[in-house]
XYZ file of C-alpha atoms in Angstrom:
389
model
C 151.614 97.876 112.972
C 150.091 96.579 116.226
C 151.663 97.464 119.525
C 149.408 95.440 121.787
C 151.053 92.058 122.324
C 147.760 90.195 122.801
C 146.421 91.467 119.490
C 149.683 90.613 117.802
C 149.498 87.069 119.138
C 145.966 86.714 117.770
C 146.877 88.197 114.423
C 149.803 85.934 113.707
C 148.182 82.637 114.661
C 147.439 81.779 111.091
C 148.530 79.132 108.645
C 149.504 79.476 105.035
C 149.136 76.691 102.492
C 150.797 76.497 99.121
C 149.604 73.849 96.678
C 151.303 72.562 93.560
C 149.019 73.408 90.666
C 146.958 76.152 92.280
C 146.862 78.524 95.185
C 144.099 77.649 97.648
C 142.808 79.404 100.750
C 141.099 77.624 103.620
C 138.984 79.830 105.826
C 139.419 79.375 109.544
C 138.757 81.427 112.646
C 138.594 85.198 112.337
C 140.058 87.762 114.693
C 137.260 90.075 115.693
C 139.348 92.359 117.912
C 141.406 93.610 114.987
C 140.663 96.189 112.344
C 138.769 95.283 109.167
C 141.906 94.527 107.196
C 143.269 92.201 109.849
C 139.906 90.529 110.351
C 139.533 89.952 106.649
C 142.810 88.046 106.529
C 142.516 86.188 109.793
C 142.042 82.463 109.915
C 142.496 81.326 106.355
C 144.479 78.956 104.131
C 145.729 79.315 100.600
C 147.314 77.184 97.956
C 149.337 78.298 94.960
C 151.465 77.384 92.003
C 155.156 76.774 92.833
C 156.838 80.113 93.399
C 153.578 81.978 94.049
C 152.316 83.363 97.333
C 150.563 80.951 99.715
C 147.470 80.978 101.915
C 146.611 81.399 105.611
C 144.848 79.497 108.383
C 144.342 80.173 112.072
C 146.042 78.193 114.805
C 146.363 74.515 115.626
C 142.790 73.933 116.789
C 141.597 74.826 113.324
C 143.126 71.625 111.949
C 141.220 69.311 114.260
C 138.876 67.063 112.291
C 140.092 68.428 108.957
C 142.596 65.679 108.095
C 140.287 63.890 105.684
C 139.702 66.648 103.157
C 143.159 68.168 103.662
C 144.573 64.817 102.590
C 142.474 64.991 99.429
C 143.878 68.445 98.713
C 147.372 67.108 99.312
C 146.926 64.645 96.448
C 146.968 67.580 94.074
C 149.049 70.187 95.884
C 152.058 70.881 98.057
C 150.931 72.594 101.259
C 152.878 75.321 103.044
C 151.983 77.135 106.231
C 152.543 80.305 108.230
C 151.389 78.953 111.584
C 152.584 80.863 114.622
C 152.994 78.931 117.856
C 154.792 79.897 121.046
C 156.588 76.666 121.916
C 156.432 73.690 119.571
C 154.600 72.779 116.399
C 151.048 71.629 117.283
C 150.437 67.969 116.544
C 147.140 68.929 114.869
C 149.021 70.611 112.020
C 149.542 67.874 109.400
C 153.126 66.835 108.720
C 152.737 67.637 105.010
C 152.228 71.342 105.806
C 155.553 73.169 105.434
C 155.457 76.026 107.920
C 156.956 79.452 107.050
C 156.197 81.173 110.330
C 155.146 84.788 110.588
C 154.918 86.787 107.351
C 154.746 90.587 106.949
C 151.292 92.058 106.390
C 152.101 93.026 102.802
C 152.928 89.422 101.931
C 149.776 88.189 103.620
C 147.809 90.506 101.349
C 149.111 88.568 98.393
C 147.501 85.387 99.676
C 144.164 86.351 98.186
C 145.659 86.076 94.684
C 144.546 82.475 94.569
C 142.496 79.938 92.665
C 140.429 78.543 95.523
C 139.386 79.719 98.958
C 138.188 76.928 101.251
C 136.057 77.471 104.326
C 136.740 75.445 107.473
C 133.207 76.109 108.748
C 134.026 79.040 111.039
C 133.767 81.996 111.477
C 130.297 82.508 110.137
C 129.758 85.201 107.521
C 133.217 86.763 107.760
C 134.506 89.235 105.156
C 137.443 87.112 103.980
C 135.446 84.976 101.491
C 134.071 88.134 99.888
C 137.579 89.544 99.507
C 138.756 86.273 98.000
C 135.859 86.230 95.525
C 136.666 89.817 94.598
C 140.201 88.652 93.783
C 138.980 85.872 91.500
C 138.963 82.947 93.944
C 136.290 80.307 94.038
C 134.935 80.042 97.580
C 134.352 76.410 98.561
C 132.445 76.060 101.833
C 130.857 73.240 103.861
C 127.129 72.627 103.913
C 125.827 72.055 107.426
C 123.422 69.142 107.768
C 121.598 69.609 110.012
C 121.959 73.402 110.030
C 123.894 74.870 112.961
C 121.685 76.352 115.666
C 121.421 76.793 119.420
C 120.133 73.208 119.596
C 123.251 71.530 118.228
C 126.217 73.906 118.170
C 128.259 75.452 120.966
C 128.651 78.807 119.210
C 124.892 79.438 119.284
C 124.069 77.523 122.459
C 122.784 79.826 125.193
C 122.262 82.739 122.804
C 118.712 84.129 122.376
C 118.335 83.116 118.738
C 116.346 80.567 116.744
C 118.464 81.044 113.646
C 119.582 77.983 111.659
C 122.744 78.419 109.592
C 122.963 76.117 106.576
C 126.547 76.971 105.585
C 129.524 78.988 106.739
C 128.506 81.994 104.636
C 124.756 81.904 103.848
C 124.893 85.241 102.020
C 127.531 83.954 99.621
C 125.614 80.708 99.156
C 122.268 82.356 98.387
C 123.069 85.672 96.751
C 126.341 84.928 94.910
C 126.359 81.192 94.221
C 128.115 79.357 91.415
C 130.583 79.683 89.813
C 132.035 81.955 92.512
C 130.660 80.055 95.519
C 130.359 76.274 95.811
C 128.641 74.708 98.838
C 129.023 70.955 99.355
C 129.146 68.244 102.003
C 132.793 68.032 103.074
C 132.193 64.588 104.572
C 131.470 63.177 101.118
C 135.031 62.486 99.988
C 134.056 61.487 96.456
C 132.065 64.673 95.910
C 134.803 66.773 97.519
C 137.479 65.277 95.263
C 135.347 65.768 92.145
C 134.584 69.362 93.124
C 138.265 70.182 93.602
C 139.087 68.824 90.156
C 136.179 70.729 88.623
C 137.324 73.995 90.194
C 140.902 73.420 89.040
C 139.628 73.215 85.455
C 137.460 76.324 85.776
C 138.297 79.911 84.899
C 136.418 82.281 87.207
C 136.720 86.044 86.948
C 136.878 88.357 89.986
C 133.451 89.335 91.251
C 132.348 91.992 93.719
C 128.622 92.306 94.537
C 127.400 95.839 93.940
C 126.297 96.202 97.569
C 129.939 95.755 98.663
C 131.232 98.543 96.447
C 131.630 102.096 97.748
C 128.799 103.229 95.485
C 126.525 100.452 96.712
C 127.222 101.335 100.345
C 126.509 105.024 99.728
C 123.293 104.120 97.919
C 122.092 102.228 101.006
C 123.039 105.007 103.403
C 121.256 107.551 101.213
C 118.107 105.407 101.094
C 118.129 104.869 104.865
C 118.602 108.536 105.703
C 116.221 109.989 103.139
C 113.335 107.628 103.845
C 113.300 107.333 107.631
C 112.303 109.769 110.356
C 114.629 109.286 113.303
C 113.148 112.154 115.317
C 109.494 111.117 115.680
C 108.267 108.077 117.624
C 106.818 105.249 115.579
C 103.030 105.080 115.767
C 101.844 101.686 117.063
C 100.125 99.436 114.551
C 97.452 98.357 114.992
C 96.335 101.073 117.442
C 96.299 100.045 121.085
C 92.478 100.130 121.264
C 91.847 98.149 118.058
C 91.912 94.634 119.605
C 94.337 93.351 116.980
C 92.144 94.355 114.051
C 92.699 96.360 110.895
C 91.439 99.881 111.774
C 90.736 101.099 108.235
C 88.888 100.260 105.053
C 88.441 98.168 102.938
C 87.677 95.352 105.443
C 91.101 93.786 104.757
C 94.275 95.563 103.688
C 95.520 92.479 101.783
C 94.914 91.555 98.152
C 96.416 88.979 95.825
C 99.602 90.081 94.135
C 99.116 90.104 90.329
C 99.775 86.696 88.749
C 100.615 85.203 92.122
C 99.126 83.384 95.112
C 101.025 85.708 97.462
C 99.195 88.518 99.233
C 100.315 92.106 99.161
C 99.239 95.367 100.780
C 96.322 96.914 98.889
C 97.215 100.284 97.314
C 93.805 101.662 98.327
C 93.977 100.300 101.872
C 92.802 103.401 103.660
C 95.213 106.008 102.331
C 94.859 108.030 105.501
C 95.796 105.069 107.668
C 98.724 104.120 105.449
C 100.139 107.615 105.656
C 99.617 107.688 109.416
C 101.573 104.465 109.849
C 104.766 105.260 108.004
C 106.852 102.231 107.217
C 110.346 101.501 106.049
C 110.616 99.503 103.874
C 107.413 100.883 102.314
C 104.220 98.841 102.551
C 104.231 98.427 98.777
C 107.100 95.950 99.256
C 105.152 93.708 101.664
C 104.350 90.168 100.507
C 102.320 88.088 102.972
C 102.532 84.315 102.973
C 102.380 81.429 105.441
C 105.179 78.998 106.164
C 104.557 75.252 106.105
C 104.305 73.579 109.494
C 107.786 73.297 110.929
C 109.145 75.952 108.567
C 110.641 79.330 109.413
C 109.781 82.586 107.697
C 113.385 82.785 106.498
C 112.924 79.602 104.466
C 109.344 80.383 103.411
C 110.334 83.751 101.954
C 113.448 82.330 100.304
C 111.353 79.639 98.630
C 109.283 82.396 97.035
C 112.360 84.322 95.863
C 111.892 86.918 98.612
C 113.443 87.750 101.972
C 111.809 88.045 105.379
C 111.543 91.630 106.637
C 111.072 91.925 110.444
C 110.217 95.636 110.170
C 106.957 94.708 108.424
C 105.778 92.211 111.034
C 103.579 94.730 112.814
C 101.445 95.169 109.701
C 100.564 91.462 109.504
C 100.055 91.027 113.243
C 96.304 91.475 112.843
C 93.449 88.973 112.636
C 92.658 90.021 109.040
C 95.969 88.495 107.980
C 94.733 85.052 109.047
C 91.472 85.358 107.140
C 93.317 86.648 104.074
C 95.371 83.422 104.136
C 92.174 81.340 104.566
C 92.970 80.273 108.118
C 89.798 79.527 110.066
C 90.400 80.768 113.591
C 88.200 79.163 116.236
C 90.190 81.035 118.811
C 92.347 84.175 118.751
C 94.969 84.774 121.415
C 97.719 87.287 122.006
C 100.846 86.280 123.876
C 104.599 86.748 124.039
C 105.891 84.017 121.726
C 108.715 84.363 119.197
C 106.723 82.220 116.728
C 103.727 84.531 116.613
C 101.841 85.563 114.563
C 101.157 81.927 113.713
C 98.348 79.426 113.143
C 97.964 76.111 114.976
C 96.047 73.632 112.804
C 95.780 71.152 115.673
C 93.648 73.538 117.722
C 92.497 75.894 114.928
C 93.941 78.737 116.973
C 95.421 81.957 115.686
C 98.122 83.627 117.759
C 99.081 87.289 117.640
C 102.350 88.650 118.939
C 102.001 90.618 122.149
C 105.563 91.930 122.351
C 106.947 93.571 119.157
C 110.488 92.916 120.379
C 109.878 89.187 119.812
C 109.100 89.450 116.092
C 111.471 86.921 114.511
C 111.942 85.490 111.040
C 113.999 82.553 112.282
C 111.778 80.543 114.606
C 109.895 77.391 113.603
C 107.650 74.764 115.167
C 106.149 71.535 113.816
C 102.793 72.604 115.324
C 102.571 76.037 113.726
C 102.323 77.726 110.354
C 103.889 81.129 110.717
C 102.668 84.340 109.097
C 105.594 85.796 107.188
C 106.215 89.418 106.132
C 108.320 88.913 103.029
C 109.542 91.575 100.626
C 111.230 91.757 97.271
C 114.799 92.990 96.903
C 117.132 94.531 94.393
C 119.616 92.032 92.985
C 123.049 93.148 94.110
C 121.478 95.312 96.826
C 119.636 92.852 99.067
C 119.098 95.355 101.891
C 116.798 97.454 99.678
C 113.442 96.634 98.126
C 112.566 97.669 94.590
C 110.436 100.560 95.837
C 113.140 101.650 98.289
C 115.124 103.518 95.633
């Protein structure tokens, strides 16, 4: 199927596990140079009943540091592998893994017919867990404490991001969850053992989030195309000559959302201005709140059952947003800072973002409360707000 020898070498460096009572997959390192089908199978493990198909894992380095919880799995299951190596069996591959070598692609496809799919912590947010869940597997993944970021993890180090990743697949953790997705501390052997036994007793049906179906994908594409103008330049907001102020009427475009302490965009907020500053997602989806000190907008929005929407940042990057949140600004500055717009309680200073390219949901600082442009979302279609359809 693949003529390039380098790609073939990458594709086959995987390991398959077969476990006595159940088939289990362990997610490892993906292969990003391959097509979607190859990528989705790359770097995983599986376990199975005797006589069933097994499960895959990427090469020898994937086993490093995994002996502890693999030994717990081995208490319940026989483990088989399909690890490819050029010379000799890597010492990192545990002796209790029976290696089967390279398997045809069709047989590898059968590996997803499993009971459990276990993440090794990398790659982040790959498609393989979603395929496993769609085949009826439980996806068991490690919780990262502290979260992985550019401050503590080589993968993110040196990259221009403030993102903090709390698990291998945050989407699966937050938007799918139990019983299909279980996120635990792999270093807690007692909890890990109990979780394995709990999953073995469970009966979980296949599950595919609507947004990953063909219909869900087409619904998103339709919404994006029908509601955005790709031919006209986006009008700046606020206008260049407005000194960071709301240019319309009433005096503030923000009002309290019904039965909530969260602010939303006022329906009567200068209809002419609203139509002049077209937005996608629509302004009706905007929910304005402030993060706690040291908190990111990602976490602040999640805590309110919302998601942070960077496209709406420009509409809260005005001084009226601070007053709407009851921040008393003794000073107002505008600078290039990925945390802004934000409020500093220590100096009672309000900071506006000078460069729109630096709007970020991920950043946090113990000295700042960030202004956060949250929005609602459709369950099963997270990319779209309720008014987006």
